[in-house]
Coordinates of C-alpha atoms in Angstrom, one line a residue:
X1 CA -5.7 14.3 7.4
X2 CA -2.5 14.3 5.8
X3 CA -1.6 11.7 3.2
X4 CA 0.8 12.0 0.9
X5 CA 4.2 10.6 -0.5
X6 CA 7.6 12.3 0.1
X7 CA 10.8 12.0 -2.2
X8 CA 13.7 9.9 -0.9
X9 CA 16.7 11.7 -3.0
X10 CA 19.4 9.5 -0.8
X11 CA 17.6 6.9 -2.4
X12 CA 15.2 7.7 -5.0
X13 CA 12.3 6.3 -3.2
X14 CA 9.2 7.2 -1.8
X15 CA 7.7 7.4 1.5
X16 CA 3.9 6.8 1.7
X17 CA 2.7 8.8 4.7
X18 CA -0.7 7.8 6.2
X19 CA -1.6 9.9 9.6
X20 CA -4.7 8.3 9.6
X21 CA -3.0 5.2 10.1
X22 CA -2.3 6.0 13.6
X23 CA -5.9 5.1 14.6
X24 CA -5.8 1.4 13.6
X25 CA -7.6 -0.5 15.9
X26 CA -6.3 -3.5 17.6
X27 CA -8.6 -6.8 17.2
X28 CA -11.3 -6.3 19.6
X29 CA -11.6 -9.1 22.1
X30 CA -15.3 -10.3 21.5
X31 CA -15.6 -8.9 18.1
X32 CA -14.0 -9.4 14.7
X33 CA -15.0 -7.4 11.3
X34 CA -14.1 -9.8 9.6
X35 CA -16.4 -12.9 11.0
X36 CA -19.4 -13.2 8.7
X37 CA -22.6 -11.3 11.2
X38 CA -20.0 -8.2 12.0
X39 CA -22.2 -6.3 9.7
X40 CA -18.8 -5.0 7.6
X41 CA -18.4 -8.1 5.2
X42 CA -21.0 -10.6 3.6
X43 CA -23.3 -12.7 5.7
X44 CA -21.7 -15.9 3.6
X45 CA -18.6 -16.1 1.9
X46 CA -15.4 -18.4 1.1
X47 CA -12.8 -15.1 0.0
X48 CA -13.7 -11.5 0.1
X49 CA -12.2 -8.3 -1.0
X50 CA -12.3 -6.1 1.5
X51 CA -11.4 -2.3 1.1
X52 CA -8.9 -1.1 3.7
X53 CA -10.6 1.3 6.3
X54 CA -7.1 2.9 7.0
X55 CA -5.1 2.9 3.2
X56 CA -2.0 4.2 3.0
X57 CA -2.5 4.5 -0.9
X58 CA -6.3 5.9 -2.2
X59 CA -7.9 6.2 -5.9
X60 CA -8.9 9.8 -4.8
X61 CA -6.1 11.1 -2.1
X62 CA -6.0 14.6 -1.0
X63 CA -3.7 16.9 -2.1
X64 CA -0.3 17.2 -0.4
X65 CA 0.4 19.3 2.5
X66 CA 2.9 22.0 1.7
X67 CA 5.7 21.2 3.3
X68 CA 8.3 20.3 0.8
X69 CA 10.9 22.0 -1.4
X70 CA 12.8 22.5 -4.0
X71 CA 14.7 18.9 -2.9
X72 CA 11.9 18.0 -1.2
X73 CA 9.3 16.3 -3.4
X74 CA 5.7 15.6 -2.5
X75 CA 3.3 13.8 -4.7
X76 CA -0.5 12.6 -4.2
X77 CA -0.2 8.6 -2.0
X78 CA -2.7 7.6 -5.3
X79 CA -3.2 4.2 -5.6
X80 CA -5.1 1.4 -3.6
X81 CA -4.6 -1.1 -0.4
X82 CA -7.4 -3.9 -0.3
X83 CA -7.5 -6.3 1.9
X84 CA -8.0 -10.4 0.8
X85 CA -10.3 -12.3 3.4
X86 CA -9.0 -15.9 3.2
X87 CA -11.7 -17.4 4.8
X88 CA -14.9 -17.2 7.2
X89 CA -13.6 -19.1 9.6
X90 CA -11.7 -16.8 11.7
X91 CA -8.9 -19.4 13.0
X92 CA -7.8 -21.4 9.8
X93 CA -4.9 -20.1 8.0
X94 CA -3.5 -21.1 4.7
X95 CA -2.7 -24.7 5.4
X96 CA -5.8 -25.3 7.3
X97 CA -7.8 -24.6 3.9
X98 CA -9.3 -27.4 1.4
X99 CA -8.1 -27.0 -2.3
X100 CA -11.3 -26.2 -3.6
X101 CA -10.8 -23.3 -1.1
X102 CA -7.2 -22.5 -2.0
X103 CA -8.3 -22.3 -6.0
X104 CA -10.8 -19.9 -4.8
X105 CA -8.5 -17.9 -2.9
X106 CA -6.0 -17.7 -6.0
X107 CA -8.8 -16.1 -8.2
X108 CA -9.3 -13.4 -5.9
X109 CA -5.8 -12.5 -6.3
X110 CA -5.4 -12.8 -9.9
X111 CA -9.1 -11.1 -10.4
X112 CA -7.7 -8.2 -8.3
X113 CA -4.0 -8.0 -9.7
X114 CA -5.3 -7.8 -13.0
X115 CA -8.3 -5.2 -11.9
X116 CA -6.0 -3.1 -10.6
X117 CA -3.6 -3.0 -13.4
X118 CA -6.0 -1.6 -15.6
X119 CA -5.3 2.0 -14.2
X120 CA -1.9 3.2 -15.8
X121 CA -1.5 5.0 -12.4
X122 CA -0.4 1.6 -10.9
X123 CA 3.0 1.1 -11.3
X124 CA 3.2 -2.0 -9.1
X125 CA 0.5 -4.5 -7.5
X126 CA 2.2 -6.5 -4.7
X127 CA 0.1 -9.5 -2.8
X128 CA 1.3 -10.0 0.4
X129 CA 0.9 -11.1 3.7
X130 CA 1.6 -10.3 7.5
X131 CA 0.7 -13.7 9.8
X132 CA 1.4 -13.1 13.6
X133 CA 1.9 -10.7 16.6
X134 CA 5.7 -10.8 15.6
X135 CA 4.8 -8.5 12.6
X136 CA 2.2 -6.2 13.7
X137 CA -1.0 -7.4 12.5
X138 CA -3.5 -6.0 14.9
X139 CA -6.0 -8.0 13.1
X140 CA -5.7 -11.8 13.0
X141 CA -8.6 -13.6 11.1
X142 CA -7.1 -14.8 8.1
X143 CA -6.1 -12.5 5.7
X144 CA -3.5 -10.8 3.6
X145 CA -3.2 -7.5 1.5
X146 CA -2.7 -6.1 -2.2
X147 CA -0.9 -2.7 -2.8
X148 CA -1.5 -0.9 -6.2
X149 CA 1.9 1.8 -5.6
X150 CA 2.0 4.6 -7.9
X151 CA 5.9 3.4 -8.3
X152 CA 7.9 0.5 -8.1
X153 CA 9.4 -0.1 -4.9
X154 CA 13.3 0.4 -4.2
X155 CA 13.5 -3.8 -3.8
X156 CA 12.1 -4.8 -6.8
X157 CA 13.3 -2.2 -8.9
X158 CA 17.2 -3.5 -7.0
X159 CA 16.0 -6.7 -8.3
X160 CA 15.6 -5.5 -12.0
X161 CA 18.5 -3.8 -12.2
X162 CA 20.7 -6.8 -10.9
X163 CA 18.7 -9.4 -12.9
X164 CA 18.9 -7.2 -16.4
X165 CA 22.5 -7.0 -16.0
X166 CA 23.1 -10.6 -15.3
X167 CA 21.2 -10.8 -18.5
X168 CA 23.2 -8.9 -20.2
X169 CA 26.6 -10.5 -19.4
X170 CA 25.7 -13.9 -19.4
X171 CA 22.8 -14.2 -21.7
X172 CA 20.7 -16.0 -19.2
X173 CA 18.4 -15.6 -17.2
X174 CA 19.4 -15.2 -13.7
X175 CA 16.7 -17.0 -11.9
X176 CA 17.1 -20.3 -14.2
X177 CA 20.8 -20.2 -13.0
X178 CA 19.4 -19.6 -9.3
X179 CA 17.5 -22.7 -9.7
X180 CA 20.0 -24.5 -10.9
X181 CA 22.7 -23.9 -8.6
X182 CA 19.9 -24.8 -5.8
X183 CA 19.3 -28.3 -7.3
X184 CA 22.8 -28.9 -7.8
X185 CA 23.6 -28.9 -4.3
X186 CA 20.1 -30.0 -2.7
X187 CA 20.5 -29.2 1.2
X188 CA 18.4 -26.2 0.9
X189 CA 15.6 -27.5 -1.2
X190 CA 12.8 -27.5 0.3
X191 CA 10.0 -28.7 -2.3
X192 CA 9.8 -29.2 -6.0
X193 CA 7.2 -29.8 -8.7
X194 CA 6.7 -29.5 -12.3
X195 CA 6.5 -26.1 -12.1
X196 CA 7.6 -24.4 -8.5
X197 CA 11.1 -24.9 -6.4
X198 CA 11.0 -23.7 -3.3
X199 CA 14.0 -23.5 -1.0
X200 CA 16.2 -21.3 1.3
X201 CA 18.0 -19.3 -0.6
X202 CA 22.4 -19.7 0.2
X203 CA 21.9 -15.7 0.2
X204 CA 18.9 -14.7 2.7
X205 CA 19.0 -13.3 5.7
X206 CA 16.3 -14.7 7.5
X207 CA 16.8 -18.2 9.3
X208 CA 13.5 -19.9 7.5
X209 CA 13.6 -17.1 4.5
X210 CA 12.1 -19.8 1.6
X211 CA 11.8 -18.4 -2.1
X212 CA 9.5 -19.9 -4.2
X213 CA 10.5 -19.6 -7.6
X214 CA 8.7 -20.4 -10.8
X215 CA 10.6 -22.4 -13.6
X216 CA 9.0 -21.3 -16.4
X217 CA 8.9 -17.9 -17.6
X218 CA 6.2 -16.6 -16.3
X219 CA 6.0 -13.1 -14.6
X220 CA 2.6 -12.5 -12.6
X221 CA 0.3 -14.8 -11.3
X222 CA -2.5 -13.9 -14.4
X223 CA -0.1 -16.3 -16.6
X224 CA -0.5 -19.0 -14.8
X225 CA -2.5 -21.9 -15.6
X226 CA -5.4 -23.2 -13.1
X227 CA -3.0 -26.3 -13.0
X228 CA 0.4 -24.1 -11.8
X229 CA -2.0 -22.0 -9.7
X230 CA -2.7 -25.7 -7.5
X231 CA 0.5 -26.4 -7.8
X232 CA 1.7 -23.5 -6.1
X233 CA -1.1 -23.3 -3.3
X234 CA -0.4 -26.8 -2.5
X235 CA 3.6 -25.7 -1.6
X236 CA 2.3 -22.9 0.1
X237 CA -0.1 -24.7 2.4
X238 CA 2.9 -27.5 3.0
X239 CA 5.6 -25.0 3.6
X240 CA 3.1 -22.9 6.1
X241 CA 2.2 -25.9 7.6
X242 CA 5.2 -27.2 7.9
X243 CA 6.7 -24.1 9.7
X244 CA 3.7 -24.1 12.1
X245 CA 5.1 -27.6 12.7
X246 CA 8.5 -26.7 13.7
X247 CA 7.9 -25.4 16.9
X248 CA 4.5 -26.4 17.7
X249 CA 3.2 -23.0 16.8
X250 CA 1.8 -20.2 14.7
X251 CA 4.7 -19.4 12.4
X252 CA 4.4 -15.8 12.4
X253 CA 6.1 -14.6 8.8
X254 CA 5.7 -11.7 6.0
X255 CA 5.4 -13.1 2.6
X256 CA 5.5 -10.7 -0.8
X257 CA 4.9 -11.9 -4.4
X258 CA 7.7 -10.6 -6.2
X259 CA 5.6 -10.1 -9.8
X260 CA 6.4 -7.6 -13.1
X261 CA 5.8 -3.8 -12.8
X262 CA 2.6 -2.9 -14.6
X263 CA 2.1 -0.4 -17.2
X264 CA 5.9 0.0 -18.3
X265 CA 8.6 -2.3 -19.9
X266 CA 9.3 -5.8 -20.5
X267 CA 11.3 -7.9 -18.2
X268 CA 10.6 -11.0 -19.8
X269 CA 14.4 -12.0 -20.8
X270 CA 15.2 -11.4 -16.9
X271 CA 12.6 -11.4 -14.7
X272 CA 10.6 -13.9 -13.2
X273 CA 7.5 -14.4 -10.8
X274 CA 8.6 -15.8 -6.8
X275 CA 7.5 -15.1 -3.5
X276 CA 9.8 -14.4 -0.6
X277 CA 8.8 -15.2 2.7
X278 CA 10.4 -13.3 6.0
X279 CA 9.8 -15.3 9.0
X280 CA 11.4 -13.2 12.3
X281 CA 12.0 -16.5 14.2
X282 CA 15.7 -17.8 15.0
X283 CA 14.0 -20.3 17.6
X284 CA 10.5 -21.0 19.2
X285 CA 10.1 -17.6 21.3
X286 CA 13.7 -15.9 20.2
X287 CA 12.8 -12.8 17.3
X288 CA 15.4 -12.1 14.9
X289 CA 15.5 -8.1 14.7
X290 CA 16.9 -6.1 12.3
X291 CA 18.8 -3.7 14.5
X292 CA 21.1 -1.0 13.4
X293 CA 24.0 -2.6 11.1
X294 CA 20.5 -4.4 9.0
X295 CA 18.7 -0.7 9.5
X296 CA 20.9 1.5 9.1
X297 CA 23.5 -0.3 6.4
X298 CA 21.0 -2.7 4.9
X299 CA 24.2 -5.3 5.8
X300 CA 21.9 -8.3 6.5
X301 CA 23.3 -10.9 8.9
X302 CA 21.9 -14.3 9.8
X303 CA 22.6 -16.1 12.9
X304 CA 22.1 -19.5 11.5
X305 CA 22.8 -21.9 8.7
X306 CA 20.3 -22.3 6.0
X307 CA 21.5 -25.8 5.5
X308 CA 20.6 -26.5 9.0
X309 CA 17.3 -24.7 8.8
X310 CA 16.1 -25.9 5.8
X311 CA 16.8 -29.4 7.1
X312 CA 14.8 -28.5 9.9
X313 CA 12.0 -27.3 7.8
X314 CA 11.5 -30.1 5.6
X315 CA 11.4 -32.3 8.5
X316 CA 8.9 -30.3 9.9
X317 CA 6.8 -30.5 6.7
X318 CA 6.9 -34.6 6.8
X319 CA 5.1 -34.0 10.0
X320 CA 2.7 -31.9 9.1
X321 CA 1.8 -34.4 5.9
X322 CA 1.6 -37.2 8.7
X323 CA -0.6 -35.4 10.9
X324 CA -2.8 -33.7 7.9

């Protein structure tokens, strides 16, 4: 079954491609694998790590078909995709978990980031999550993903490259000025705390895009301390919460943690760790799509002002600290 990446020279990239990954199964209506008795996880747990049945990226890949060329470049899809089990329960979601439970959760994730890091083959370890219909999960108990990629992805290496030369004009740190310029003018803040601001960015493209961004230097999640990682699952849980609170509804959303490449360089003087989260929704049953000008140009567009959004957002949040 073919599996294999394929060079991007329009854009230096890669292309993981997983046949197998046609086969996904859509949640089952009567079972879930994930629900403890399934059989495929633990009898009891709190968080699992579960090892994807259909990876795009594998520790042991087979060798790539030969179809390429002398532009063409294939290369083995080596890595690993595992899958993060929030919980047992198979309807709570992130701001329906205790603390104790979200302290839990945020060992798995550094356990695993710094796991997988210890094979130089991983270039990049990316914790992420898809949450809704909206986004294609097939599955929805509660869970999110980690990629180890045997490169850095186009984004975060874009990111690099504008952050190191911001660095190298102004001597600062590009993310400190970010922060800045958010606090200075407020209407898109959406949550602050010793160590975490969170906010719509004047920049993003989606209209409840928040960044979460940390204000000290720190550059993966294994820095943190246990008191930064509470810190930052109690904003998650109140900005989740509070998006499920704006419409009355599951907020479906993608959210990446935006972390350090491993095994290369140092990106301390530039670089910082923050999470972006991608929620399709311009209203309660509207999708905003990226069609061809966002496809095809990577010109984003939004069809609505942050300000206003982000004013609807932390309203929304009040209510869910009311009704929590």
């Amino acid at each position: 079954m073919m599996a294999e990446l394929r060079y991007n020279p329009l854009l230096d990239d890669w292309t993981m491609v997983a046949a197998a990954r046609q086969k996904r199964p859509n949640m089952p209506k009567d079972t879930c694998p994930f629900c403890p008795g399934s059989g495929k996880v633990p009898d009891h747990y709190d968080v699992h790590l579960y090892h994807n049945d259909f990876p795009v990226l594998s520790p042991n890949p087979p060798e790539p078909d030969d179809v390429g060329g002398s532009l063409y470049q294939t290369k083995e899809a080596k890595g690993k995709c595992e899958v993060v089990l929030y919980s047992p329960d198979h309807n709570a979601t992130v701001p329906d978990l205790s603390r104790d439970h979200m302290s839990k959760l945020f060992e798995l994730w550094t356990d695993t980031f710094a796991n997988l890091e210890k094979d130089p083959e991983h270039k990049y370890i990316m914790i992420f999550e898809n949450r809704g219909e909206e986004v294609g999960v097939t599955m929805p108990h509660p869970h999110g993903q980690i990629y180890a990629y045997p490169f850095v992805p186009l984004k975060i290496r874009t990111e690099l490259a504008n952050t190191k030369a911001y660095y190298e004009k102004h001597q600062r740190n590009m993310f400190d000025d970010i922060i800045a310029e958010e606090k200075k003018f407020g209407k898109r803040v959406i949550m602050e705390n010793d160590s975490f601001l969170a906010f719509i960015p004047f920049f993003t493209d989606y209209p409840f895009g928040v960044h979460i961004v940390s204000k000290e230097e720190k550059l993966a999640i294994t820095e943190f301390t246990d008191e930064e990682k509470q810190a930052l699952g109690d904003m998650l849980q109140q900005i989740v919460g509070g998006m499920d609170c704006i419409y009355d509804r599951l907020f479906p959303y993608m959210m990446t943690m935006h972390q350090r490449p491993s095994n290369s360089g140092d990106v301390s003087d530039y670089y910082r760790f923050h999470i972006e989260f991608y929620p399709p929704l311009r209203d309660k049953n509207k999708i905003k799509y990226n069609a061809s000008s966002e496809t095809g140009g990577w010109a984003a567009a939004n069809p609505t002002r942050v300000e206003e959004t982000a004013n609807m957002l932390r309203k929304a949040m009040k209510k869910f600290e009311q009704e929590g």
